[in-house]
PDB file of C-alpha atoms in Angstrom:
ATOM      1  CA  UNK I   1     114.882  30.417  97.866  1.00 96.00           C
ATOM      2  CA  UNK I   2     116.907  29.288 100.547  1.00 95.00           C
ATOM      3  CA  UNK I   3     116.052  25.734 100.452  1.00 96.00           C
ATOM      4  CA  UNK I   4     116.534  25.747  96.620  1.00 97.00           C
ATOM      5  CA  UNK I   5     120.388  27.132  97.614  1.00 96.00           C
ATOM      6  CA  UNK I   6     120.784  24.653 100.198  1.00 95.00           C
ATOM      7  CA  UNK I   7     119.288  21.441  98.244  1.00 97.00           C
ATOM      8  CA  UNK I   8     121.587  22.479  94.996  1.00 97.00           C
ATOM      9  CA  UNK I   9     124.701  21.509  97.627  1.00 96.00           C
ATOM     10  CA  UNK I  10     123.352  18.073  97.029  1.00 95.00           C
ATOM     11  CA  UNK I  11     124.433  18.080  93.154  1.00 96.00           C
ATOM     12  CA  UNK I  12     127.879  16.889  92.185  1.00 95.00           C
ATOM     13  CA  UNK I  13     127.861  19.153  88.987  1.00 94.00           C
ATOM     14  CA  UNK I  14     131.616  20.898  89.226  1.00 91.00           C
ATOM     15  CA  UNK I  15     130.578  23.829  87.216  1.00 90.00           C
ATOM     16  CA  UNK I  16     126.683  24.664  87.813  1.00 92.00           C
ATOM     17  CA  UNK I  17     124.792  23.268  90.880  1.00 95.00           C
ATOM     18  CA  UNK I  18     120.936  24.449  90.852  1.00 97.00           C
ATOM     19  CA  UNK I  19     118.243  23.404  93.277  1.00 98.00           C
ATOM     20  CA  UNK I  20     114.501  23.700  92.778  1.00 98.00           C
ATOM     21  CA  UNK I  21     111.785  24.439  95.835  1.00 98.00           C
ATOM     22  CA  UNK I  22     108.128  23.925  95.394  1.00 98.00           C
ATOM     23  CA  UNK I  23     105.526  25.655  97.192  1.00 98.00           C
ATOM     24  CA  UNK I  24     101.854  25.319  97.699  1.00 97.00           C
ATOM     25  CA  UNK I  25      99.582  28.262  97.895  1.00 96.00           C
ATOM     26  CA  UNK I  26      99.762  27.622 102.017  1.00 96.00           C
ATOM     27  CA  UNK I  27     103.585  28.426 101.623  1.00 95.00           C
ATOM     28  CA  UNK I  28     104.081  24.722 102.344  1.00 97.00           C
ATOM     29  CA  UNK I  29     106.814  22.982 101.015  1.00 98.00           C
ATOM     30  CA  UNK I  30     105.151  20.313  98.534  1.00 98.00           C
ATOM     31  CA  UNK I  31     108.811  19.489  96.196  1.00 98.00           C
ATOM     32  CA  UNK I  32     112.590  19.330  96.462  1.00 98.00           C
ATOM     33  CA  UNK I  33     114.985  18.647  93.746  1.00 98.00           C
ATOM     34  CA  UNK I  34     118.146  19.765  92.283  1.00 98.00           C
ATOM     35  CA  UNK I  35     120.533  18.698  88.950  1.00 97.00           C
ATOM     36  CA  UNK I  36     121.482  15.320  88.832  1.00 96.00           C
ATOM     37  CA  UNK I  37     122.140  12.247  87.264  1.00 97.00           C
ATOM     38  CA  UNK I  38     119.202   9.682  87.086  1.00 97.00           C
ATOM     39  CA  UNK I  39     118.148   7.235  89.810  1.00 95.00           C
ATOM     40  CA  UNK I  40     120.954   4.088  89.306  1.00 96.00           C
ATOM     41  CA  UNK I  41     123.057   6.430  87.055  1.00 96.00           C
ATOM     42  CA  UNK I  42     126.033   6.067  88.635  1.00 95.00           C
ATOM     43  CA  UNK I  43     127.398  10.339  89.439  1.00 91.00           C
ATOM     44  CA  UNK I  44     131.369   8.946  89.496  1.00 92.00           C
ATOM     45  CA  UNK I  45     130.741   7.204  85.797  1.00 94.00           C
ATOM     46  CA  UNK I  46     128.907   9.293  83.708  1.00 94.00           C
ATOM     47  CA  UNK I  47     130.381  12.986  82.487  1.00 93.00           C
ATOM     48  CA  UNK I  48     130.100  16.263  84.273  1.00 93.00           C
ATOM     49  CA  UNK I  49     131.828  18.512  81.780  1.00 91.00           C
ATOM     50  CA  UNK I  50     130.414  20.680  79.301  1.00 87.00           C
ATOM     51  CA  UNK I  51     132.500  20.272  76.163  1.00 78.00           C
ATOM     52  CA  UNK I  52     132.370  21.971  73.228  1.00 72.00           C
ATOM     53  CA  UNK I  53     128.784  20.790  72.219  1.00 70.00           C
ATOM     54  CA  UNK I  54     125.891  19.749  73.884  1.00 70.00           C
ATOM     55  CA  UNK I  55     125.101  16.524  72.403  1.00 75.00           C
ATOM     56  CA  UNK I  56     128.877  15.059  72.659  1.00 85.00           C
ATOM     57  CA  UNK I  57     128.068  11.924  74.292  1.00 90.00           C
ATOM     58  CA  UNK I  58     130.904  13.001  76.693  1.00 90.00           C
ATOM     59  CA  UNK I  59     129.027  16.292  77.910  1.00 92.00           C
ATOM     60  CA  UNK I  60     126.790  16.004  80.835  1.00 93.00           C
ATOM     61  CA  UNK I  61     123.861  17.634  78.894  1.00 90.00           C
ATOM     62  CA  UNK I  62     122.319  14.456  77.770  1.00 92.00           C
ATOM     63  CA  UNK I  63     122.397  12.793  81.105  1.00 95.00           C
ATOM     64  CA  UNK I  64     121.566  15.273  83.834  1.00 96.00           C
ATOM     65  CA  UNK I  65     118.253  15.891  85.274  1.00 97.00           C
ATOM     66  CA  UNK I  66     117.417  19.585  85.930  1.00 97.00           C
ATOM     67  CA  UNK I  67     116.653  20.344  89.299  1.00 98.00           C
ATOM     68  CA  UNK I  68     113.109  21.545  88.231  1.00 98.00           C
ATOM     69  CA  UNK I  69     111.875  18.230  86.854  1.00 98.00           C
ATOM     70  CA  UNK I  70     113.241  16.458  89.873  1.00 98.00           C
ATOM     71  CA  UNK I  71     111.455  18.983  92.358  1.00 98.00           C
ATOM     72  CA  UNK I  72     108.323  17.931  90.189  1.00 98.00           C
ATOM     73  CA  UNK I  73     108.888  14.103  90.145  1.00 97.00           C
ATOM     74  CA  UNK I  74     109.869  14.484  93.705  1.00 95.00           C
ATOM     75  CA  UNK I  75     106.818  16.094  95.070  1.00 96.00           C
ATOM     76  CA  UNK I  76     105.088  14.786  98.260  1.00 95.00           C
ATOM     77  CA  UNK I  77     101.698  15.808  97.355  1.00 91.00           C
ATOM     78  CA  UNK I  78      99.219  14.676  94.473  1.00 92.00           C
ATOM     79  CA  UNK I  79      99.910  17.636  92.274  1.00 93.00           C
ATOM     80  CA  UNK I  80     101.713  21.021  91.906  1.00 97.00           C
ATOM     81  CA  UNK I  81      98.906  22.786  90.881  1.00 97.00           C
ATOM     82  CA  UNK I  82      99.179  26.420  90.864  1.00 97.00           C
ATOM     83  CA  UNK I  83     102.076  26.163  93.414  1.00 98.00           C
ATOM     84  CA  UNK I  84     104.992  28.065  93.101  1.00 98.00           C
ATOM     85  CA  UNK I  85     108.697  27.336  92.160  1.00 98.00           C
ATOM     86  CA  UNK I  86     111.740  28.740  93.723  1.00 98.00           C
ATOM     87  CA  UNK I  87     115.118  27.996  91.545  1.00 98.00           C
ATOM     88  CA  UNK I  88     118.475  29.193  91.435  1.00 97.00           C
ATOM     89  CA  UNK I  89     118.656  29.375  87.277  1.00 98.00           C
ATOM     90  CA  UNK I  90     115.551  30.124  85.190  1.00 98.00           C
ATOM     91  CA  UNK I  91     114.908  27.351  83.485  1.00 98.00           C
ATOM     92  CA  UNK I  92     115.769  25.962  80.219  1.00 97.00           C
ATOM     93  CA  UNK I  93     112.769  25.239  77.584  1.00 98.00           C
ATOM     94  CA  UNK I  94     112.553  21.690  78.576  1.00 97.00           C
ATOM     95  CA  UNK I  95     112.167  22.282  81.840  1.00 98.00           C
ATOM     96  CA  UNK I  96     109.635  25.035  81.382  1.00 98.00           C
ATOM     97  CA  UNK I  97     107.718  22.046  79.508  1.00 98.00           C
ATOM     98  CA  UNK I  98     107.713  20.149  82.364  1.00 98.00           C
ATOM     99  CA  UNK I  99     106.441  23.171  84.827  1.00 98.00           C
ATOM    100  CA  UNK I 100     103.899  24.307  82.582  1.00 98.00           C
ATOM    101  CA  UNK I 101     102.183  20.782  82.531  1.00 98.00           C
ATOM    102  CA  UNK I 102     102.695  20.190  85.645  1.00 98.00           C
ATOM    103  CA  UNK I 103     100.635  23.114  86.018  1.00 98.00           C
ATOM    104  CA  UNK I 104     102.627  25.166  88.780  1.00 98.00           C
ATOM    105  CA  UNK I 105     101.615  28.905  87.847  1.00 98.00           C
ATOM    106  CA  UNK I 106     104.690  31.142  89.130  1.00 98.00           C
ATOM    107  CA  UNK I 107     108.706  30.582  89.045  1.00 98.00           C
ATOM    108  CA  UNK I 108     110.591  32.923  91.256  1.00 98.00           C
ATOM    109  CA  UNK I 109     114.018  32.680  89.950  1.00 98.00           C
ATOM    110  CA  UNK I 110     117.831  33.893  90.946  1.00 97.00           C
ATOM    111  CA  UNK I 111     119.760  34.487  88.138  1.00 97.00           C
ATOM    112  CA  UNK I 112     119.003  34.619  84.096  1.00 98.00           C
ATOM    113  CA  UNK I 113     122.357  34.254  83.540  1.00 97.00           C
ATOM    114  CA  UNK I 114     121.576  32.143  80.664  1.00 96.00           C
ATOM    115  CA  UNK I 115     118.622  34.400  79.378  1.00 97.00           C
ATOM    116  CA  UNK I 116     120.628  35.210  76.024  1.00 97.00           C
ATOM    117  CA  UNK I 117     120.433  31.526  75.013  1.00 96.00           C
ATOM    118  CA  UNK I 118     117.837  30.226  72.834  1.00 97.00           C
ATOM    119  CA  UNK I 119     116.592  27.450  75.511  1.00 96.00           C
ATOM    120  CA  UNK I 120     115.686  30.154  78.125  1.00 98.00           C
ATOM    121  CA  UNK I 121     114.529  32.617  75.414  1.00 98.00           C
ATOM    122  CA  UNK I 122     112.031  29.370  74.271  1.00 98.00           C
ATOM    123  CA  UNK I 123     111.251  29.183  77.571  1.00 98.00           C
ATOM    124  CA  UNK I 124     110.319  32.070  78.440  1.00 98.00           C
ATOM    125  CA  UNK I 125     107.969  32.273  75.065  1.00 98.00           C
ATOM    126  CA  UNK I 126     106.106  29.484  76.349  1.00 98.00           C
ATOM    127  CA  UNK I 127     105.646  30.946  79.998  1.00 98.00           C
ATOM    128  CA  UNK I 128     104.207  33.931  78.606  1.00 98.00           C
ATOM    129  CA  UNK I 129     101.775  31.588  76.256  1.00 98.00           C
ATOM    130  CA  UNK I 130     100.693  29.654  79.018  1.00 98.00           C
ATOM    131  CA  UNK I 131     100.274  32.035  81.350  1.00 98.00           C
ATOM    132  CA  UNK I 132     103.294  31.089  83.947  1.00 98.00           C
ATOM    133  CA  UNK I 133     104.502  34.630  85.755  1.00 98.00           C
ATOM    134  CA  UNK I 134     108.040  34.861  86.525  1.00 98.00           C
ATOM    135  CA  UNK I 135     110.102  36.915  88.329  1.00 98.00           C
ATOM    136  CA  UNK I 136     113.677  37.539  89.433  1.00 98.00           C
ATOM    137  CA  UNK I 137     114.465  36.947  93.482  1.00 97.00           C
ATOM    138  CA  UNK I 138     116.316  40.209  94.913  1.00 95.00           C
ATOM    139  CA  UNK I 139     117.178  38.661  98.215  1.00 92.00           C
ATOM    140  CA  UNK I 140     116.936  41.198 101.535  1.00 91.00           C
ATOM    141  CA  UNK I 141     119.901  38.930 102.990  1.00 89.00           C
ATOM    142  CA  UNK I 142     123.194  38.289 100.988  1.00 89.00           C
ATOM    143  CA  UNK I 143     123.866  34.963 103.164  1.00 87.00           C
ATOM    144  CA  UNK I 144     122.036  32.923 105.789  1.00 85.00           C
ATOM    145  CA  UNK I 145     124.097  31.169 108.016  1.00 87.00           C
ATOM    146  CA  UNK I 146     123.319  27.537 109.244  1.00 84.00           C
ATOM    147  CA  UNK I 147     125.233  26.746 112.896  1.00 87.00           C
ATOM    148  CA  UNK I 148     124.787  23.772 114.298  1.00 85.00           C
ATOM    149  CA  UNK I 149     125.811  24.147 117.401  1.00 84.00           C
ATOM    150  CA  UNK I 150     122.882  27.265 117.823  1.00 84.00           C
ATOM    151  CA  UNK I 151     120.811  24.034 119.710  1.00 82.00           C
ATOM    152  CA  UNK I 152     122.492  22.951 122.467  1.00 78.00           C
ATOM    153  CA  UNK I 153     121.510  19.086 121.866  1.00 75.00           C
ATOM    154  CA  UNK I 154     122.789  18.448 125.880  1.00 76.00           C
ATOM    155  CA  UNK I 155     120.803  21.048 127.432  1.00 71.00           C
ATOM    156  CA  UNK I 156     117.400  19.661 125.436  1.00 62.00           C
ATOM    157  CA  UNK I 157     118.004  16.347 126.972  1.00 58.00           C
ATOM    158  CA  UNK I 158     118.386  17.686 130.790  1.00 59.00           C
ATOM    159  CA  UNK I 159     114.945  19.277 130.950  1.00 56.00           C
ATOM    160  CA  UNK I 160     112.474  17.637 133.036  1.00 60.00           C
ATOM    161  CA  UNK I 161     110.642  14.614 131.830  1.00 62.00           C
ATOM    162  CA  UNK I 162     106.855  15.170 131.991  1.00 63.00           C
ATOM    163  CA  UNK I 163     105.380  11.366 132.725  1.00 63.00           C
ATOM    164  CA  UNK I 164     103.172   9.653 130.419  1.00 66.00           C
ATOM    165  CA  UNK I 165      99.750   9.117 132.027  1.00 65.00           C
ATOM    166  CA  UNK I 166      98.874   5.233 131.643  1.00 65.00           C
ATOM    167  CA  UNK I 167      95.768   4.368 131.608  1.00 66.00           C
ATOM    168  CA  UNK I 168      94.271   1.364 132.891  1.00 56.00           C
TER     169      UNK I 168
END
């Protein structure tokens, strides 16, 4: 779930950034993503507020990719099959389209903060049809803390060399 957090820094959405983490059955991870606007979709020229209605052509709802289908289109394997996907916001119905044929079999989510909406409600209806088990993340640590200077870069660098045996 962590890597989900930290990839949804990536997004430039003002109001609701979400990141997506797949994993295979080996715990590897096998997809990244998190909400964006398209590949040559400028982020400084198309909308990022919400508006009063989702298809104003001034809203970023009919632009944005959710961080699920980029994790998906993303991957760095041949499939998702039965892997497992880590997001920050349960996914909306078209997203859950996208998961279920994808064919990744679990979603371990943050927050349903949405769940009263009729996308997530849809959503979940098809989850439960296809057989996709969800659950909600309860996290053991409130915050993990990345410090770069934890590696001393210097130090690394000063240890002795062990030579490359050439051979003839």
């Amino acid at each position: 779930m962590a890597i989900a957090f930290l990839s949804a820094k990536r997004s430039k959405d003002p109001c609701t950034q979400v990141g997506a983490c797949i994993v295979n059955n080996d715990k590897r991870i096998v997809g990244i993503g998190y909400n964006g606007m398209p590949m040559g979709c400028d982020d400084d020229k198309f909308p990022w507020g919400k508006g009063s209605h989702n298809r104003d052509l001034d809203t970023k709802y009919l632009y944005v990719c959710h961080a699920e289908i980029n994790a998906v289109l993303n991957k760095n394997s041949s499939d998702v099959k039965d892997c497992t996907m880590y997001v920050g916001l349960f996914p909306c119905n078209e997203c859950a389209k996208v998961v279920i044929q994808s064919g990744i079999k679990t979603i371990i989510y943050m927050s349903d903060k949405n769940g009263h909406k009729v996308e997530t409600i849809a959503a979940k209806k098809m989850f439960d049809a296809a057989g996709i088990k969800y659950r909600q993340y309860i996290p053991k640590n409130q915050k993990i803390e990345i410090n770069f200077s934890d590696i001393n870069w210097n130090q690394m660098s000063q240890l002795p060399q062990t030579p490359i045996k050439q051979e003839d």
